[in-house]
PDB file of C-alpha atoms in Angstrom:
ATOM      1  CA  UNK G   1       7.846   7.672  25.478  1.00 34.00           C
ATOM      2  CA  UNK G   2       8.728   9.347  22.056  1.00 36.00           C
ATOM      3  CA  UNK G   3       9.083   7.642  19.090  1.00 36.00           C
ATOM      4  CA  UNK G   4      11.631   8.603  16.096  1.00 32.00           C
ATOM      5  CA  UNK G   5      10.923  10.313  13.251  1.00 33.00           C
ATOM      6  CA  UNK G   6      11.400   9.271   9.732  1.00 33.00           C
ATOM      7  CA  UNK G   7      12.690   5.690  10.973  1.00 33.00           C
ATOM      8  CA  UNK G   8      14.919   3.274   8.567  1.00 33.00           C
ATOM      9  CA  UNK G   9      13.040   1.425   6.690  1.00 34.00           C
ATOM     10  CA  UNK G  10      14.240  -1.962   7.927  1.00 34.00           C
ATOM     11  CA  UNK G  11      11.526  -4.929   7.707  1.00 38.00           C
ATOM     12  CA  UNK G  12      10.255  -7.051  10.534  1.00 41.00           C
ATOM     13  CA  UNK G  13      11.686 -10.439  10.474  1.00 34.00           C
ATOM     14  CA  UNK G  14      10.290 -12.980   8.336  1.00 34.00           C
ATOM     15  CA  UNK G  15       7.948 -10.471   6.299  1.00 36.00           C
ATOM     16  CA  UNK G  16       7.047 -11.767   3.135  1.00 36.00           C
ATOM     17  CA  UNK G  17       9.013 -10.282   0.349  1.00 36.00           C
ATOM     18  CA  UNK G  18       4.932  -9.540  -1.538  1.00 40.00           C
ATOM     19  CA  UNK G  19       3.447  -7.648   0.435  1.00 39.00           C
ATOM     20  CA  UNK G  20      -0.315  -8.751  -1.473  1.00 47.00           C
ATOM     21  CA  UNK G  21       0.946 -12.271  -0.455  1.00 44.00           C
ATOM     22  CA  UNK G  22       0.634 -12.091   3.179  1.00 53.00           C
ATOM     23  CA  UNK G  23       1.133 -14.687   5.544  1.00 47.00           C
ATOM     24  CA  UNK G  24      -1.994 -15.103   7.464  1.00 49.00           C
ATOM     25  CA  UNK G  25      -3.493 -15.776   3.651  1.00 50.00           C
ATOM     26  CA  UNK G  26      -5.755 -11.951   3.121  1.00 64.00           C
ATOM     27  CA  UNK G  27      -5.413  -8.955   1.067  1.00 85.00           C
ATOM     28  CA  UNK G  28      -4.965  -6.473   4.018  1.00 90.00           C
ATOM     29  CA  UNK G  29      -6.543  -3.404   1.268  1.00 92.00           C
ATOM     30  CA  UNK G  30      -9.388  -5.146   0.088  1.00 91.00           C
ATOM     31  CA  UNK G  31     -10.691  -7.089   2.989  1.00 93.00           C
ATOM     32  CA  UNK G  32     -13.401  -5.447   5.140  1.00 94.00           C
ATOM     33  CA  UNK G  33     -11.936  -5.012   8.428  1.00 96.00           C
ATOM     34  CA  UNK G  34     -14.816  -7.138  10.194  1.00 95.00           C
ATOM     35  CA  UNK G  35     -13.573 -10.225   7.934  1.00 96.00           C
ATOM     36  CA  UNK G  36      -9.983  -9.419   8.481  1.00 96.00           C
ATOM     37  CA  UNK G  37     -10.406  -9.298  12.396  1.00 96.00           C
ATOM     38  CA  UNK G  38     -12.398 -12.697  12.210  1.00 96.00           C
ATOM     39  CA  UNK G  39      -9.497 -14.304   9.981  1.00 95.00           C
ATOM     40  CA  UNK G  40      -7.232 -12.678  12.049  1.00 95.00           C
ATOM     41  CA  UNK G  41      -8.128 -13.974  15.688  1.00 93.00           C
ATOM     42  CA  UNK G  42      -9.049 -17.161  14.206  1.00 95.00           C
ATOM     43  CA  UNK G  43      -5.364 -17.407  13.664  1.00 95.00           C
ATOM     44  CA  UNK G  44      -3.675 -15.819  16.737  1.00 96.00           C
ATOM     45  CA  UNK G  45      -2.769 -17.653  19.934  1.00 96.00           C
ATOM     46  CA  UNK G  46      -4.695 -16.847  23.268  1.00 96.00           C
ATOM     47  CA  UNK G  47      -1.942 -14.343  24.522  1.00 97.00           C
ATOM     48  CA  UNK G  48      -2.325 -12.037  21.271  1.00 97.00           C
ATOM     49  CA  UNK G  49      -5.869 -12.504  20.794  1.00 97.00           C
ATOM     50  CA  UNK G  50      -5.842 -11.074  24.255  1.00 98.00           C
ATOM     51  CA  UNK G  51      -3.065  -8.418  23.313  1.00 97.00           C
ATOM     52  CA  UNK G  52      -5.810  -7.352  20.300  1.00 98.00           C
ATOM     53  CA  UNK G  53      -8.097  -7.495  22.196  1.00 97.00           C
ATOM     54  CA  UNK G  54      -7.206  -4.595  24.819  1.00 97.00           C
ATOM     55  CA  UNK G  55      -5.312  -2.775  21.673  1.00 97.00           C
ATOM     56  CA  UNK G  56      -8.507  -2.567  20.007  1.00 97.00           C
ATOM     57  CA  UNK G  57     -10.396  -1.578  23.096  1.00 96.00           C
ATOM     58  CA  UNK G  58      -7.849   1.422  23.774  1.00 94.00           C
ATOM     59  CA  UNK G  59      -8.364   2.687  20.102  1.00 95.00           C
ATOM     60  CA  UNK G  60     -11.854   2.617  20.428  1.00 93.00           C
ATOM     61  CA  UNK G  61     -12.018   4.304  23.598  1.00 91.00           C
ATOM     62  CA  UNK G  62      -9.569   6.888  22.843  1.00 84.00           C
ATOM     63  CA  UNK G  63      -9.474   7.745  19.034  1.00 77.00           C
ATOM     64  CA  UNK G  64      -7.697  10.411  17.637  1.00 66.00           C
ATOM     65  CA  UNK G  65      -4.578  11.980  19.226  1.00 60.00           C
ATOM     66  CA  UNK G  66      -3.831  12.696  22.762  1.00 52.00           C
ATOM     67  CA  UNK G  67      -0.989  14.427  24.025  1.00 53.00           C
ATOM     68  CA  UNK G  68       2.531  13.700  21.389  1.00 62.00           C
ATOM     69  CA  UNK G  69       1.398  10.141  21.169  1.00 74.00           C
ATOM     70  CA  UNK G  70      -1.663   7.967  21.505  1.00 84.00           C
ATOM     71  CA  UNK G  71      -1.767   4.884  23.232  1.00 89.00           C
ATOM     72  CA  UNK G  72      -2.934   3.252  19.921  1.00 93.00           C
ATOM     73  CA  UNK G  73       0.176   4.498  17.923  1.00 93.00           C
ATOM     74  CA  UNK G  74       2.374   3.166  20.911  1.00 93.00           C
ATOM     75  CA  UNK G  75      -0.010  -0.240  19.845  1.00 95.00           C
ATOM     76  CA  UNK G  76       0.905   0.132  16.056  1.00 96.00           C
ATOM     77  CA  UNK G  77       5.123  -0.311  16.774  1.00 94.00           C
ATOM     78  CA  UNK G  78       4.083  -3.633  19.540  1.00 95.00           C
ATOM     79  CA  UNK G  79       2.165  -5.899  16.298  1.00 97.00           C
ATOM     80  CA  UNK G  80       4.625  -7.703  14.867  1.00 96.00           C
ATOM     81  CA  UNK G  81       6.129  -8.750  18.131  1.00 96.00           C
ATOM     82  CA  UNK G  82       2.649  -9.551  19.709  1.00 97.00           C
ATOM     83  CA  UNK G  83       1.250 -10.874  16.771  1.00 96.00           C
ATOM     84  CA  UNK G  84       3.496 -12.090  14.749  1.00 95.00           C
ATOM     85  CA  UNK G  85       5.078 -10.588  11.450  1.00 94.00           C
ATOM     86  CA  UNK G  86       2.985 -12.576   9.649  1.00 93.00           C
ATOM     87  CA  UNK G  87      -0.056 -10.824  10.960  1.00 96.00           C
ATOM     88  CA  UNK G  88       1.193  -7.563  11.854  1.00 96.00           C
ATOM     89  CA  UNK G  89       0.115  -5.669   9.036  1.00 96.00           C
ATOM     90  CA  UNK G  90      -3.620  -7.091   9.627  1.00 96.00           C
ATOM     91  CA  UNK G  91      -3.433  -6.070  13.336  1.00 97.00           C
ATOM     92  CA  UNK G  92      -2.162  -2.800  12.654  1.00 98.00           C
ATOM     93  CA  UNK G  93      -5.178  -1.843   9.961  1.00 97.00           C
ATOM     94  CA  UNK G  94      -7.549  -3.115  12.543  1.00 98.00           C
ATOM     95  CA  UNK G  95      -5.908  -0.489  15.075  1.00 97.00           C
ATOM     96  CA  UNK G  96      -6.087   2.002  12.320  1.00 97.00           C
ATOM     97  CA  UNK G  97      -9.637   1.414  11.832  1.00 96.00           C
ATOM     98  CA  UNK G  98     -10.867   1.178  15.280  1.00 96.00           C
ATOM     99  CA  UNK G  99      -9.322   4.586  16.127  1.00 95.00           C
ATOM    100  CA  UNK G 100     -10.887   6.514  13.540  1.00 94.00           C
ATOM    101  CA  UNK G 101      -7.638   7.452  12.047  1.00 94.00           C
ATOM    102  CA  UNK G 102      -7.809  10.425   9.726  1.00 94.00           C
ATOM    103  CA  UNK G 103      -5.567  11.625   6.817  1.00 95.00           C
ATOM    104  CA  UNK G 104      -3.964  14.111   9.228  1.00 93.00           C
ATOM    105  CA  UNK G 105      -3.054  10.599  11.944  1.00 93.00           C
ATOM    106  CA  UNK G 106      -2.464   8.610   8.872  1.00 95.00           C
ATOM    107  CA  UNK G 107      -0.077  10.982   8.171  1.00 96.00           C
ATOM    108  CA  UNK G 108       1.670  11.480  11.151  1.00 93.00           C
ATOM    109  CA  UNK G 109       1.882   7.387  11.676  1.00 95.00           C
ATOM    110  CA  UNK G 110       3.240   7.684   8.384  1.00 97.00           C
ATOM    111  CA  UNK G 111       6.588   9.712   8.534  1.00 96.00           C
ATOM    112  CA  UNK G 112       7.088   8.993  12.160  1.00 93.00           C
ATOM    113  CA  UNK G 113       7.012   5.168  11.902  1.00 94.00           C
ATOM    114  CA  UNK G 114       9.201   2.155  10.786  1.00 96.00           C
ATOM    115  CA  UNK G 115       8.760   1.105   6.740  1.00 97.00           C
ATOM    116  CA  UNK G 116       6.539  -2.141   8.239  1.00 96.00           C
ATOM    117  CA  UNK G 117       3.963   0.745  10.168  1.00 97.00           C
ATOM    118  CA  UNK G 118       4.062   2.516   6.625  1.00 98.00           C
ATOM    119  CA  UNK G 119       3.293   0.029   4.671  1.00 97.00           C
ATOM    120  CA  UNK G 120      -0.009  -1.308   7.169  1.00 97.00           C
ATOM    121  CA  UNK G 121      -0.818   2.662   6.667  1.00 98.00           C
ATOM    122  CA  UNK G 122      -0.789   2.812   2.714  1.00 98.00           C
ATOM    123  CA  UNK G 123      -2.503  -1.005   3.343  1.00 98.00           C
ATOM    124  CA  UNK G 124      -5.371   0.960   5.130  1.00 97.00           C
ATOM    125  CA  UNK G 125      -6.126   3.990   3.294  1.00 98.00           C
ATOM    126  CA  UNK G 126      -9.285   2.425   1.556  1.00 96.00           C
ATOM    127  CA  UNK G 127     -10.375   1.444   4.515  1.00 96.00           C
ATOM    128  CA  UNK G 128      -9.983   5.008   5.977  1.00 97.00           C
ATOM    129  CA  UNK G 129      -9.640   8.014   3.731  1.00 97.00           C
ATOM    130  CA  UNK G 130     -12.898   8.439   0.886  1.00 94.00           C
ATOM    131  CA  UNK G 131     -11.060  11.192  -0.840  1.00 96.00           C
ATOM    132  CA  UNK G 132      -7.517  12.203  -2.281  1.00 97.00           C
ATOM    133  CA  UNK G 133      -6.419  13.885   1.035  1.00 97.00           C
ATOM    134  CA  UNK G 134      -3.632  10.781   1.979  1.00 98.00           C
ATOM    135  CA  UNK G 135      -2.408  10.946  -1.702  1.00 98.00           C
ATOM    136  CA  UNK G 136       0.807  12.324  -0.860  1.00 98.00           C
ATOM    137  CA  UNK G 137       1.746   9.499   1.351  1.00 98.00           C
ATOM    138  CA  UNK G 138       0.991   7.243  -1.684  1.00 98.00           C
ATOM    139  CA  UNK G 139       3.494   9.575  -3.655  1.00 98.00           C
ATOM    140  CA  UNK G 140       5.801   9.578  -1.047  1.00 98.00           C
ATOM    141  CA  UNK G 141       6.149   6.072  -1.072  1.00 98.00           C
ATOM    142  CA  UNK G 142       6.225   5.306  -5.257  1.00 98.00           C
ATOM    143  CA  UNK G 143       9.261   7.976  -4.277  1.00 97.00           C
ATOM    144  CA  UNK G 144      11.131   5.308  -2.304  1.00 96.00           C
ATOM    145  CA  UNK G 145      13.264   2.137  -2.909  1.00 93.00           C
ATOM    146  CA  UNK G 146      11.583  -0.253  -1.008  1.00 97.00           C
ATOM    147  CA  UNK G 147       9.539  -2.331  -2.908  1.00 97.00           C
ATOM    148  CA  UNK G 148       6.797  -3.141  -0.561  1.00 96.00           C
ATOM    149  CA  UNK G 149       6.143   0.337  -0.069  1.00 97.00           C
ATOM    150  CA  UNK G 150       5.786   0.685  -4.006  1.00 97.00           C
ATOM    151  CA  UNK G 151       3.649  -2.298  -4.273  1.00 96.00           C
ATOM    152  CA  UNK G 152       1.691  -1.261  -1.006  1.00 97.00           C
ATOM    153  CA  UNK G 153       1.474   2.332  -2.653  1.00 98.00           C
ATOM    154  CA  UNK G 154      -0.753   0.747  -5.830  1.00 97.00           C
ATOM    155  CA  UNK G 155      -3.494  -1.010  -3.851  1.00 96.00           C
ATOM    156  CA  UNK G 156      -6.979   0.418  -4.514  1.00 97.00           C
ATOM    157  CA  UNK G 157      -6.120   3.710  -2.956  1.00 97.00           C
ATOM    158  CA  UNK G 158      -3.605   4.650  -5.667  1.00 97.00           C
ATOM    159  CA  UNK G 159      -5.836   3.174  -8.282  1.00 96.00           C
ATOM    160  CA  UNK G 160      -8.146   5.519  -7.297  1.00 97.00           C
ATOM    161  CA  UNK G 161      -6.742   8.494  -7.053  1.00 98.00           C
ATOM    162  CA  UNK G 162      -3.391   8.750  -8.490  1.00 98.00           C
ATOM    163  CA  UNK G 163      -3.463  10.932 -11.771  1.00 98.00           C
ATOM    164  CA  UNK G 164      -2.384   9.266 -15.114  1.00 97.00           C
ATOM    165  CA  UNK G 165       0.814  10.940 -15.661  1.00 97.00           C
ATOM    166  CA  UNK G 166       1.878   9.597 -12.076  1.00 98.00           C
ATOM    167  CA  UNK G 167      -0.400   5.986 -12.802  1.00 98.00           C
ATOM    168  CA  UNK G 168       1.682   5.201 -15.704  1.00 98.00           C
ATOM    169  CA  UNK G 169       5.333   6.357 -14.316  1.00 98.00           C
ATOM    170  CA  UNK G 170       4.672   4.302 -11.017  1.00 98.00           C
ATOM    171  CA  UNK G 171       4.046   1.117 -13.351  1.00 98.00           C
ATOM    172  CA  UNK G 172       7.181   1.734 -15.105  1.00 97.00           C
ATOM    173  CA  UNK G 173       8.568   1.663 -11.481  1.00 97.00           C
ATOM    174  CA  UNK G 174       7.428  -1.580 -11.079  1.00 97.00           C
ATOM    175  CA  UNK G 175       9.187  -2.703 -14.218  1.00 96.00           C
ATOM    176  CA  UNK G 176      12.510  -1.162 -12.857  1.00 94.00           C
ATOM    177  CA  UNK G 177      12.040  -2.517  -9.525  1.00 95.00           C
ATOM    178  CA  UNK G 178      10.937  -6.004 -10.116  1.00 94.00           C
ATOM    179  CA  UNK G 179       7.803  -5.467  -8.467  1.00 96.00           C
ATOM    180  CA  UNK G 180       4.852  -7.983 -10.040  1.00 95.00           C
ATOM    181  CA  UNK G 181       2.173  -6.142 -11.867  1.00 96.00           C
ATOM    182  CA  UNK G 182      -0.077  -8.762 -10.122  1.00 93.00           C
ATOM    183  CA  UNK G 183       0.452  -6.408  -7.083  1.00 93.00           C
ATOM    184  CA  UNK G 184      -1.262  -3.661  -9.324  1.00 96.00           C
ATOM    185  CA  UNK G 185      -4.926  -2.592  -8.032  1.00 96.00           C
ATOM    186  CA  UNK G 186      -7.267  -2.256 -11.417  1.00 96.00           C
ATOM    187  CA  UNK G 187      -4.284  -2.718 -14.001  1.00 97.00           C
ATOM    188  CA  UNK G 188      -6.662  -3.757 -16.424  1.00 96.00           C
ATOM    189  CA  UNK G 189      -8.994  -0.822 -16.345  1.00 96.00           C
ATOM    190  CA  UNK G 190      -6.423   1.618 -15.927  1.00 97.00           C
ATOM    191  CA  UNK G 191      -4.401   0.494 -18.348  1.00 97.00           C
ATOM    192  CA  UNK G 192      -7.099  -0.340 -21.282  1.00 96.00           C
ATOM    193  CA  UNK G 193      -6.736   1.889 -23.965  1.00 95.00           C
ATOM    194  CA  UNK G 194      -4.051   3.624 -22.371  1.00 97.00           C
ATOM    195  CA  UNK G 195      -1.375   4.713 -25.738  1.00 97.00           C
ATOM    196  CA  UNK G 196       0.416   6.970 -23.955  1.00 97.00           C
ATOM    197  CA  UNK G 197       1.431   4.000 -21.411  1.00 98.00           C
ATOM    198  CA  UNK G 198       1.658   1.940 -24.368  1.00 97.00           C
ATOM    199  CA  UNK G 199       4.458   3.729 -26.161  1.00 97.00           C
ATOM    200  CA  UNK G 200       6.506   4.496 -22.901  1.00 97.00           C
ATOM    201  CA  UNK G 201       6.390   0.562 -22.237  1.00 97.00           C
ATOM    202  CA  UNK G 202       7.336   0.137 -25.955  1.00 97.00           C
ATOM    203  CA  UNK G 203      10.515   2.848 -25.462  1.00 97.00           C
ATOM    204  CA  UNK G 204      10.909   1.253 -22.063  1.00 97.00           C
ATOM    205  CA  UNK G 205      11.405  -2.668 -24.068  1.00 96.00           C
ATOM    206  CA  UNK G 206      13.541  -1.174 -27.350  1.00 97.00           C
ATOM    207  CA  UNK G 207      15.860   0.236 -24.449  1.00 96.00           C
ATOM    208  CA  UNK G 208      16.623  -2.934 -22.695  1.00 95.00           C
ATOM    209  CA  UNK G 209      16.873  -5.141 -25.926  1.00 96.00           C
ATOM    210  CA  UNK G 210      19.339  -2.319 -27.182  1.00 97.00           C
ATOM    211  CA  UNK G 211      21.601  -2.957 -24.351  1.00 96.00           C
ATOM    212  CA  UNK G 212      21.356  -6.547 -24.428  1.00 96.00           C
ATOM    213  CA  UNK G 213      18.858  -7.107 -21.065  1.00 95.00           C
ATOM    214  CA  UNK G 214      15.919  -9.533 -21.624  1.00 94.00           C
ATOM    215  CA  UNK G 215      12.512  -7.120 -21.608  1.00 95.00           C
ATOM    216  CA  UNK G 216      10.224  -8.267 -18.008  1.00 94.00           C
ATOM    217  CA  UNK G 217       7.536 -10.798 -18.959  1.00 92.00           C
ATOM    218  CA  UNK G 218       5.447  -8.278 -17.073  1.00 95.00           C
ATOM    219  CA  UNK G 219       5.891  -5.615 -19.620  1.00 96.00           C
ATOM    220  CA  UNK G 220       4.504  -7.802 -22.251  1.00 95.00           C
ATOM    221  CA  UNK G 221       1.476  -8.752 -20.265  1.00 95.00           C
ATOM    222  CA  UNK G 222       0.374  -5.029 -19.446  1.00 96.00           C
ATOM    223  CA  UNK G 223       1.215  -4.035 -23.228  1.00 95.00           C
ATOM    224  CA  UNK G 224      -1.300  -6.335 -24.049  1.00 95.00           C
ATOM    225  CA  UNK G 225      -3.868  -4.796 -21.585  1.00 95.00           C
ATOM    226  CA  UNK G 226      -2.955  -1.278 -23.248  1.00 96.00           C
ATOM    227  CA  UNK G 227      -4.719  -2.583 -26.369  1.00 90.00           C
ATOM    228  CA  UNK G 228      -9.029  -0.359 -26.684  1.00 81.00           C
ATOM    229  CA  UNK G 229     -11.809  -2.769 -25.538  1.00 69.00           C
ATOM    230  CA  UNK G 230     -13.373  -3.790 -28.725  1.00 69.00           C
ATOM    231  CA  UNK G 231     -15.348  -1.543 -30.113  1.00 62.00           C
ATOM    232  CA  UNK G 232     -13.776   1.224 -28.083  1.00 56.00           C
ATOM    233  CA  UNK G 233     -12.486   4.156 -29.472  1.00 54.00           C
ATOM    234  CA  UNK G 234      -8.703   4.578 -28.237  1.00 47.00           C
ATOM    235  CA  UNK G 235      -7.089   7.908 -26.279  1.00 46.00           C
ATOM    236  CA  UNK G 236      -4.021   8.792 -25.654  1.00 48.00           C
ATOM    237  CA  UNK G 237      -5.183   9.515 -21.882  1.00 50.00           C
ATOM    238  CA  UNK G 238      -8.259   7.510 -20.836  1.00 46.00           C
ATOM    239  CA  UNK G 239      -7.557   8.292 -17.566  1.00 48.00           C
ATOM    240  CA  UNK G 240      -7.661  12.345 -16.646  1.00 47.00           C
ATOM    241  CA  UNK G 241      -5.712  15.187 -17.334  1.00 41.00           C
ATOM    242  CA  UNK G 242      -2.356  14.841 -16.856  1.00 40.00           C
ATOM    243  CA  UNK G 243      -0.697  16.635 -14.246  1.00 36.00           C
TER     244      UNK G 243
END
């Protein structure tokens, strides 16, 4: 059975619109996966606890690829109709995780799945990759329109490794996109003492009040954050050479 490549991104049914607002009530990126399997089968019904179950089993037993697809990626695209959109992206990490998944699978489950599979992916990467070797799927999905993947995209993984030239422009993303800053992973550290960010927020408000459009409370909030800890010395670029 092959799957398509570079599916549309077209949500599961009933996915909620936040993707840090999920459903079965966790944070998908920063929940160990032993807690999230615990709140997870505390929630699901006999016949998908069972489904998990044997999914989980599989990964375990047969981690990493085999042949064009694993049995646990066939697993990945089954979640939301075994377990419920709701708890989909939960399942799917917990797959992730109990196959070893690499940056190289990550990948590959990545381009070749659906925008719900991509999203449990960027959701995972914490949990998976230590270094910056999955950054380009993080950049590949600030590159996209679909605002889960963006908000998915800045969990801790894109805290962590996302340069400050790319930190600051994916923010402004958010901005454009509607996409709550709450969703941010480690806005306030990233953003303290930040001027640079400061004065493209600042350009970003004097734009919109010069054609009339009210300036996102958002953009307010994280202007505020921009501001040196007290005491601090302010830089221009807190944060790393720019690339």
């Amino acid at each position: 059975m092959n799957r398509p490549h570079a599916s549309p991104a077209t949500p599961e049914a009933d996915t909620p619109a936040n993707p840090a607002a999920h459903g079965d009530g966790t944070t998908p990126a920063l929940t160990p996966p032993a807690a999230l399997h615990r709140h997870l089968t505390d929630r699901l019904d006999g016949a998908a606890r069972a489904w998990l179950d044997q999914a989980l089993d599989e990964a375990t037993a047969h981690p990493g690829a085999h042949g064009p697809i694993s049995v646990w990626e066939l697993r990945l695209a089954e979640a939301g109709r075994r377990c419920g959109p709701a708890h989909a992206d939960a399942a799917r990490i917990l797959i992730l995780h109990a196959a070893h998944a690499d940056a190289e699978a990550l990948t590959r489950v990545y381009f070749q799945g659906t925008a719900d599979e991509r999203r449990a992916v960027l959701h995972a990467l914490p949990h998976l990759v230590a270094g910056a070797d999955a950054l380009p799927l993080v950049e590949d999905a600030l590159r996209t329109n679909d605002t889960r993947l963006v908000a998915a995209a800045l969990g801790p993984y894109g805290a962590r490794h996302l340069d400050a030239h790319a930190w600051r422009h994916a923010v402004l993303k958010c901005l454009f996109t509607s996409v709550a800053l709450d969703q941010v992973a480690d806005l306030a550290r990233r953003a303290r003492g930040d001027g640079e960010l400061a004065r493209m927020l600042g350009d970003y408000a004097e734009e919109r009040t010069a054609a009339g459009r009210p300036v996102p409370a958002d953009l307010h909030r994280v202007l505020a954050l921009t501001e040196p800890a007290p005491g601090a010395h302010g830089t221009d670029d807190p944060h790393g050479k720019e690339s």
